[in-house]
Amino acid sequence: MATTAPPYRPPVMVAPGVHLLQVPIRIPLRYVNCYLCQGPEGWTLVDAGFHDDLAVDAWHRAFEALDIRPEQVEQILVTHYHPDHLGAAGWLQQWTGAPVYLHEKELAQVELFWGAKMPRQLQDLKELFRSEGMPAELVEGILKVHWQHYREVLPLPKITPLSTGALFRIGTYRCQVLWTPGHSDGLAVFWAEQEGILFANDMLLSTITPNVSIWPNGRPDPLRDYLESLDRVAALAPRLALPGHRTVIEDVAGRCQEIREHHRQRLALMAAACRVPGGATAWEVCRQIFEPDTLTIHQVRFAMSETLAHLVYLIGQGVLEKRGDRYLPV
């Protein structure tokens, strides 16, 4: 994991009444985009950062910069269960007294990764990665990182679920809740149709591609889910997307096409990596595509799970088959 703490960046307005706060995080992404949205009766916060000293400092300084009192926060919206988005939500809830909202389909992921089912989930993850060829010492390192992140999501918030199609006000924006699985099983985006603004979180990113991963006890073909979600988002034709990392996206249609092309190329590379005598394990494919020796253990985890997502998709498309722990061309 990255050890150098990124510096605080003050909030900036990116749409009328919407202020972007890039909360520092101690992983290679360096910042997670959170949003403070002013409405007629108070403020909506979108996503939270890890619950650590960097996030607590950033939120205190942002409230001071925008002259917000904690009691003026109406609601806190968490877009998905990943710790850089969920982590500080429980602390923010305690500080402000505001309700925390999350899509109802993501509640199961919170329970699997941060709740009572977490020990079993981590055991299942260990067995999955080992069965796909990953060395034992790397698997143990991945589990250690997860336990570190667990400390950074406590206290867990009391969550109010949101359903697909519901209307949810974010500041002055009347948004429709859209379920867009792929990056996570229950990830939702929030579509302000009148203004053409999409609160896109990690569904769309400007300069990197969202991670799409296989996890135990999750949806069986997350890359297929993601590509279908990508098509639905592109069809909305937003004029502006507010992502979970990096810069805002103005050419949403163009960015959707770039991401689709990225996956087309990645799928071709992974299919080619399996065209060797006897096929290849997922770890062998991962090593060829991602060069994990150059990555942090946090990145290795996502490289392996993303490799599995692409291999599963190729099986579903009739390009590959699996025999034992090896993937081979059909």
GROMACS .gro file of C-alpha atoms in nm:
model
  330
    1MET     CA    1   0.000   0.000   0.000
    2ALA     CA    2   0.107   0.358  -0.062
    3THR     CA    3   0.254   0.507   0.255
    4THR     CA    4   0.291   0.875   0.164
    5ALA     CA    5  -0.021   1.069   0.259
    6PRO     CA    6  -0.151   1.283  -0.028
    7PRO     CA    7  -0.207   1.650   0.062
    8TYR     CA    8  -0.547   1.797   0.137
    9ARG     CA    9  -0.724   1.963  -0.155
   10PRO     CA   10  -1.000   2.216  -0.081
   11PRO     CA   11  -1.345   2.158  -0.234
   12VAL     CA   12  -1.419   2.300  -0.580
   13MET     CA   13  -1.755   2.358  -0.747
   14VAL     CA   14  -1.805   2.126  -1.046
   15ALA     CA   15  -2.177   2.189  -1.110
   16PRO     CA   16  -2.425   2.437  -0.964
   17GLY     CA   17  -2.446   2.362  -0.593
   18VAL     CA   18  -2.213   2.059  -0.620
   19HIS     CA   19  -1.870   2.077  -0.460
   20LEU     CA   20  -1.608   1.810  -0.528
   21LEU     CA   21  -1.399   1.709  -0.228
   22GLN     CA   22  -1.107   1.483  -0.316
   23VAL     CA   23  -1.052   1.296   0.008
   24PRO     CA   24  -0.693   1.167   0.036
   25ILE     CA   25  -0.650   0.788   0.056
   26ARG     CA   26  -0.336   0.583   0.124
   27ILE     CA   27  -0.362   0.362  -0.181
   28PRO     CA   28  -0.223   0.425  -0.530
   29LEU     CA   29  -0.540   0.607  -0.645
   30ARG     CA   30  -0.445   0.878  -0.388
   31TYR     CA   31  -0.788   1.044  -0.379
   32VAL     CA   32  -1.154   0.943  -0.379
   33ASN     CA   33  -1.408   1.191  -0.513
   34CYS     CA   34  -1.675   1.283  -0.262
   35TYR     CA   35  -1.938   1.548  -0.322
   36LEU     CA   36  -2.105   1.806  -0.100
   37CYS     CA   37  -2.433   1.914  -0.257
   38GLN     CA   38  -2.628   2.213  -0.127
   39GLY     CA   39  -3.006   2.194  -0.131
   40PRO     CA   40  -3.286   2.419  -0.009
   41GLU     CA   41  -3.303   2.247   0.329
   42GLY     CA   42  -2.947   2.134   0.384
   43TRP     CA   43  -2.658   1.937   0.238
   44THR     CA   44  -2.623   1.591   0.084
   45LEU     CA   45  -2.285   1.419   0.111
   46VAL     CA   46  -2.197   1.161  -0.155
   47ASP     CA   47  -1.941   0.898  -0.048
   48ALA     CA   48  -1.699   0.926   0.239
   49GLY     CA   49  -1.339   0.802   0.201
   50PHE     CA   50  -1.175   0.558   0.441
   51HIS     CA   51  -1.238   0.624   0.809
   52ASP     CA   52  -0.890   0.743   0.895
   53ASP     CA   53  -0.712   1.061   0.997
   54LEU     CA   54  -0.691   1.184   0.635
   55ALA     CA   55  -1.067   1.166   0.581
   56VAL     CA   56  -1.156   1.315   0.920
   57ASP     CA   57  -0.922   1.608   0.855
   58ALA     CA   58  -1.050   1.658   0.499
   59TRP     CA   59  -1.416   1.660   0.603
   60HIS     CA   60  -1.355   1.901   0.890
   61ARG     CA   61  -1.164   2.138   0.663
   62ALA     CA   62  -1.423   2.114   0.385
   63PHE     CA   63  -1.707   2.194   0.627
   64GLU     CA   64  -1.513   2.497   0.746
   65ALA     CA   65  -1.437   2.610   0.388
   66LEU     CA   66  -1.804   2.588   0.285
   67ASP     CA   67  -1.938   2.715   0.619
   68ILE     CA   68  -2.135   2.397   0.688
   69ARG     CA   69  -2.243   2.299   1.036
   70PRO     CA   70  -2.282   1.924   1.099
   71GLU     CA   71  -2.652   1.960   1.174
   72GLN     CA   72  -2.705   2.111   0.827
   73VAL     CA   73  -2.630   1.773   0.665
   74GLU     CA   74  -2.962   1.621   0.559
   75GLN     CA   75  -2.840   1.289   0.426
   76ILE     CA   76  -2.534   1.085   0.332
   77LEU     CA   77  -2.535   0.879   0.013
   78VAL     CA   78  -2.298   0.583  -0.026
   79THR     CA   79  -2.273   0.457  -0.382
   80HIS     CA   80  -2.120   0.114  -0.312
   81TYR     CA   81  -1.953  -0.097  -0.045
   82HIS     CA   82  -1.585  -0.041  -0.128
   83PRO     CA   83  -1.401   0.096   0.174
   84ASP     CA   84  -1.285   0.419   0.008
   85HIS     CA   85  -1.652   0.506  -0.049
   86LEU     CA   86  -1.823   0.353   0.255
   87GLY     CA   87  -1.545   0.381   0.514
   88ALA     CA   88  -1.612   0.711   0.691
   89ALA     CA   89  -1.990   0.700   0.644
   90GLY     CA   90  -2.055   0.566   0.994
   91TRP     CA   91  -1.837   0.835   1.148
   92LEU     CA   92  -2.006   1.103   0.936
   93GLN     CA   93  -2.344   0.970   1.049
   94GLN     CA   94  -2.241   0.997   1.412
   95TRP     CA   95  -2.100   1.348   1.359
   96THR     CA   96  -2.397   1.488   1.166
   97GLY     CA   97  -2.690   1.274   1.278
   98ALA     CA   98  -2.789   1.228   0.913
   99PRO     CA   99  -2.931   0.908   0.762
  100VAL     CA  100  -2.708   0.700   0.532
  101TYR     CA  101  -2.853   0.564   0.209
  102LEU     CA  102  -2.729   0.274  -0.007
  103HIS     CA  103  -2.888   0.071  -0.286
  104GLU     CA  104  -3.074  -0.228  -0.146
  105LYS     CA  105  -2.879  -0.473  -0.365
  106GLU     CA  106  -2.552  -0.356  -0.209
  107LEU     CA  107  -2.657  -0.442   0.145
  108ALA     CA  108  -2.553  -0.804   0.087
  109GLN     CA  109  -2.203  -0.690  -0.012
  110VAL     CA  110  -2.166  -0.488   0.308
  111GLU     CA  111  -2.260  -0.797   0.505
  112LEU     CA  112  -2.019  -1.020   0.309
  113PHE     CA  113  -1.718  -0.793   0.322
  114TRP     CA  114  -1.764  -0.595   0.645
  115GLY     CA  115  -2.034  -0.768   0.845
  116ALA     CA  116  -2.099  -1.100   1.016
  117LYS     CA  117  -2.027  -1.299   0.700
  118MET     CA  118  -1.681  -1.150   0.649
  119PRO     CA  119  -1.474  -1.437   0.802
  120ARG     CA  120  -1.646  -1.693   0.578
  121GLN     CA  121  -1.611  -1.462   0.278
  122LEU     CA  122  -1.238  -1.425   0.335
  123GLN     CA  123  -1.198  -1.800   0.366
  124ASP     CA  124  -1.388  -1.844   0.040
  125LEU     CA  125  -1.167  -1.582  -0.124
  126LYS     CA  126  -0.855  -1.761  -0.001
  127GLU     CA  127  -0.978  -2.091  -0.142
  128LEU     CA  128  -1.073  -1.929  -0.474
  129PHE     CA  129  -0.739  -1.757  -0.532
  130ARG     CA  130  -0.540  -2.065  -0.426
  131SER     CA  131  -0.747  -2.289  -0.654
  132GLU     CA  132  -0.670  -2.055  -0.945
  133GLY     CA  133  -0.295  -2.080  -0.892
  134MET     CA  134  -0.206  -1.777  -0.682
  135PRO     CA  135   0.087  -1.838  -0.443
  136ALA     CA  136  -0.009  -1.884  -0.079
  137GLU     CA  137   0.204  -1.593   0.049
  138LEU     CA  138   0.028  -1.348  -0.182
  139VAL     CA  139  -0.314  -1.474  -0.075
  140GLU     CA  140  -0.221  -1.424   0.291
  141GLY     CA  141  -0.101  -1.073   0.212
  142ILE     CA  142  -0.431  -0.993   0.043
  143LEU     CA  143  -0.627  -1.113   0.348
  144LYS     CA  144  -0.406  -0.901   0.574
  145VAL     CA  145  -0.485  -0.590   0.368
  146HIS     CA  146  -0.857  -0.664   0.393
  147TRP     CA  147  -0.836  -0.675   0.772
  148GLN     CA  148  -0.654  -0.340   0.763
  149HIS     CA  149  -0.936  -0.194   0.555
  150TYR     CA  150  -1.192  -0.343   0.794
  151ARG     CA  151  -1.063  -0.113   1.067
  152GLU     CA  152  -1.117   0.178   0.825
  153VAL     CA  153  -1.489   0.113   0.772
  154LEU     CA  154  -1.584   0.112   1.139
  155PRO     CA  155  -1.821   0.210   1.278
  156LEU     CA  156  -2.055   0.076   1.012
  157PRO     CA  157  -2.347   0.313   0.951
  158LYS     CA  158  -2.710   0.237   1.004
  159ILE     CA  159  -2.822   0.210   0.639
  160THR     CA  160  -3.151   0.306   0.479
  161PRO     CA  161  -3.193   0.109   0.153
  162LEU     CA  162  -3.277   0.264  -0.183
  163SER     CA  163  -3.458   0.080  -0.462
  164THR     CA  164  -3.407   0.093  -0.837
  165GLY     CA  165  -3.620   0.358  -1.004
  166ALA     CA  166  -3.675   0.557  -0.686
  167LEU     CA  167  -3.634   0.934  -0.695
  168PHE     CA  168  -3.365   1.069  -0.463
  169ARG     CA  169  -3.285   1.435  -0.417
  170ILE     CA  170  -2.916   1.525  -0.420
  171GLY     CA  171  -2.890   1.894  -0.335
  172THR     CA  172  -3.119   2.067  -0.584
  173TYR     CA  173  -3.110   1.772  -0.827
  174ARG     CA  174  -3.401   1.531  -0.859
  175CYS     CA  175  -3.226   1.203  -0.942
  176GLN     CA  176  -3.344   0.861  -1.047
  177VAL     CA  177  -3.172   0.567  -0.879
  178LEU     CA  178  -3.029   0.333  -1.144
  179TRP     CA  179  -2.882  -0.007  -1.059
  180THR     CA  180  -2.566  -0.056  -1.266
  181PRO     CA  181  -2.387  -0.374  -1.150
  182GLY     CA  182  -2.037  -0.463  -1.263
  183HIS     CA  183  -1.788  -0.270  -1.053
  184SER     CA  184  -1.983  -0.404  -0.757
  185ASP     CA  185  -2.295  -0.616  -0.742
  186GLY     CA  186  -2.519  -0.341  -0.609
  187LEU     CA  187  -2.356  -0.028  -0.742
  188ALA     CA  188  -2.601   0.248  -0.830
  189VAL     CA  189  -2.569   0.570  -1.025
  190PHE     CA  190  -2.795   0.873  -0.981
  191TRP     CA  191  -2.936   1.039  -1.292
  192ALA     CA  192  -3.046   1.401  -1.289
  193GLU     CA  193  -3.221   1.392  -1.625
  194GLN     CA  194  -3.335   1.753  -1.633
  195GLU     CA  195  -2.979   1.882  -1.592
  196GLY     CA  196  -2.811   1.598  -1.783
  197ILE     CA  197  -2.584   1.520  -1.487
  198LEU     CA  198  -2.493   1.167  -1.382
  199PHE     CA  199  -2.356   1.101  -1.035
  200ALA     CA  200  -2.147   0.816  -1.173
  201ASN     CA  201  -1.911   0.721  -0.887
  202ASP     CA  202  -1.695   0.423  -1.001
  203MET     CA  203  -1.925   0.323  -1.287
  204LEU     CA  204  -1.729   0.563  -1.510
  205LEU     CA  205  -1.377   0.696  -1.459
  206SER     CA  206  -1.197   0.944  -1.680
  207THR     CA  207  -0.836   0.825  -1.712
  208ILE     CA  208  -0.847   0.472  -1.572
  209THR     CA  209  -1.096   0.191  -1.616
  210PRO     CA  210  -1.320   0.076  -1.330
  211ASN     CA  211  -1.214  -0.255  -1.181
  212VAL     CA  212  -1.452  -0.541  -1.266
  213SER     CA  213  -1.392  -0.844  -1.048
  214ILE     CA  214  -1.507  -1.192  -0.962
  215TRP     CA  215  -1.561  -1.238  -0.588
  216PRO     CA  216  -1.695  -1.542  -0.401
  217ASN     CA  217  -2.070  -1.542  -0.341
  218GLY     CA  218  -2.118  -1.265  -0.597
  219ARG     CA  219  -2.282  -1.232  -0.935
  220PRO     CA  220  -2.153  -1.497  -1.176
  221ASP     CA  221  -2.049  -1.280  -1.472
  222PRO     CA  222  -1.967  -0.926  -1.355
  223LEU     CA  223  -1.800  -0.820  -1.681
  224ARG     CA  224  -2.116  -0.900  -1.874
  225ASP     CA  225  -2.306  -0.701  -1.610
  226TYR     CA  226  -2.065  -0.411  -1.647
  227LEU     CA  227  -2.080  -0.397  -2.027
  228GLU     CA  228  -2.460  -0.401  -2.014
  229SER     CA  229  -2.455  -0.126  -1.751
  230LEU     CA  230  -2.215   0.073  -1.968
  231ASP     CA  231  -2.459   0.056  -2.259
  232ARG     CA  232  -2.746   0.174  -2.038
  233VAL     CA  233  -2.544   0.467  -1.907
  234ALA     CA  234  -2.428   0.567  -2.256
  235ALA     CA  235  -2.790   0.563  -2.377
  236LEU     CA  236  -2.877   0.830  -2.119
  237ALA     CA  237  -2.645   1.071  -2.305
  238PRO     CA  238  -2.537   1.270  -1.998
  239ARG     CA  239  -2.367   1.601  -2.062
  240LEU     CA  240  -2.159   1.561  -1.745
  241ALA     CA  241  -2.058   1.263  -1.530
  242LEU     CA  242  -1.925   1.307  -1.178
  243PRO     CA  243  -1.695   1.009  -1.114
  244GLY     CA  244  -1.554   0.847  -0.802
  245HIS     CA  245  -1.190   0.921  -0.889
  246ARG     CA  246  -0.989   1.160  -1.106
  247THR     CA  247  -1.150   1.433  -1.318
  248VAL     CA  248  -1.511   1.495  -1.420
  249ILE     CA  249  -1.619   1.355  -1.758
  250GLU     CA  250  -1.772   1.583  -2.019
  251ASP     CA  251  -1.761   1.348  -2.320
  252VAL     CA  252  -1.953   1.064  -2.157
  253ALA     CA  253  -2.039   0.883  -2.480
  254GLY     CA  254  -1.677   0.895  -2.592
  255ARG     CA  255  -1.553   0.769  -2.257
  256CYS     CA  256  -1.800   0.480  -2.262
  257GLN     CA  257  -1.671   0.380  -2.603
  258GLU     CA  258  -1.309   0.398  -2.484
  259ILE     CA  259  -1.385   0.171  -2.189
  260ARG     CA  260  -1.567  -0.078  -2.408
  261GLU     CA  261  -1.269  -0.085  -2.646
  262HIS     CA  262  -1.034  -0.137  -2.351
  263HIS     CA  263  -1.225  -0.448  -2.249
  264ARG     CA  264  -1.235  -0.576  -2.606
  265GLN     CA  265  -0.857  -0.552  -2.621
  266ARG     CA  266  -0.812  -0.701  -2.274
  267LEU     CA  267  -1.035  -0.996  -2.362
  268ALA     CA  268  -0.830  -1.060  -2.676
  269LEU     CA  269  -0.508  -1.057  -2.475
  270MET     CA  270  -0.645  -1.299  -2.217
  271ALA     CA  271  -0.778  -1.536  -2.481
  272ALA     CA  272  -0.436  -1.532  -2.646
  273ALA     CA  273  -0.265  -1.602  -2.314
  274CYS     CA  274  -0.462  -1.927  -2.290
  275ARG     CA  275  -0.351  -2.048  -2.633
  276VAL     CA  276  -0.054  -2.244  -2.500
  277PRO     CA  277  -0.010  -2.621  -2.472
  278GLY     CA  278  -0.233  -2.741  -2.189
  279GLY     CA  279  -0.390  -2.400  -2.142
  280ALA     CA  280  -0.312  -2.161  -1.855
  281THR     CA  281  -0.422  -2.102  -1.499
  282ALA     CA  282  -0.582  -1.773  -1.404
  283TRP     CA  283  -0.267  -1.677  -1.213
  284GLU     CA  284  -0.052  -1.745  -1.518
  285VAL     CA  285  -0.278  -1.524  -1.727
  286CYS     CA  286  -0.272  -1.257  -1.456
  287ARG     CA  287   0.108  -1.262  -1.448
  288GLN     CA  288   0.128  -1.219  -1.824
  289ILE     CA  289  -0.126  -0.937  -1.848
  290PHE     CA  290  -0.070  -0.738  -1.528
  291GLU     CA  291   0.292  -0.812  -1.425
  292PRO     CA  292   0.197  -0.839  -1.055
  293ASP     CA  293   0.559  -0.822  -0.941
  294THR     CA  294   0.540  -0.449  -1.017
  295LEU     CA  295   0.217  -0.395  -0.818
  296THR     CA  296   0.124  -0.335  -0.456
  297ILE     CA  297  -0.055  -0.620  -0.281
  298HIS     CA  298  -0.374  -0.410  -0.301
  299GLN     CA  299  -0.336  -0.394  -0.679
  300VAL     CA  300  -0.251  -0.765  -0.708
  301ARG     CA  301  -0.583  -0.849  -0.547
  302PHE     CA  302  -0.774  -0.656  -0.810
  303ALA     CA  303  -0.554  -0.779  -1.095
  304MET     CA  304  -0.633  -1.139  -1.006
  305SER     CA  305  -1.004  -1.085  -0.956
  306GLU     CA  306  -1.028  -0.885  -1.279
  307THR     CA  307  -0.845  -1.163  -1.465
  308LEU     CA  308  -1.104  -1.408  -1.338
  309ALA     CA  309  -1.388  -1.180  -1.449
  310HIS     CA  310  -1.252  -1.168  -1.804
  311LEU     CA  311  -1.191  -1.543  -1.818
  312VAL     CA  312  -1.543  -1.616  -1.695
  313TYR     CA  313  -1.682  -1.380  -1.959
  314LEU     CA  314  -1.482  -1.558  -2.230
  315ILE     CA  315  -1.625  -1.890  -2.113
  316GLY     CA  316  -1.974  -1.743  -2.131
  317GLN     CA  317  -1.906  -1.624  -2.485
  318GLY     CA  318  -1.793  -1.972  -2.592
  319VAL     CA  319  -1.430  -1.864  -2.649
  320LEU     CA  320  -1.271  -2.059  -2.363
  321GLU     CA  321  -1.348  -2.362  -2.151
  322LYS     CA  322  -1.212  -2.465  -1.812
  323ARG     CA  323  -1.066  -2.804  -1.733
  324GLY     CA  324  -0.954  -2.838  -1.375
  325ASP     CA  325  -0.767  -2.520  -1.297
  326ARG     CA  326  -0.674  -2.445  -1.659
  327TYR     CA  327  -0.837  -2.229  -1.922
  328LEU     CA  328  -0.819  -2.345  -2.283
  329PRO     CA  329  -0.957  -2.234  -2.620
  330VAL     CA  330  -1.279  -2.406  -2.726
   0.00000   0.00000   0.00000
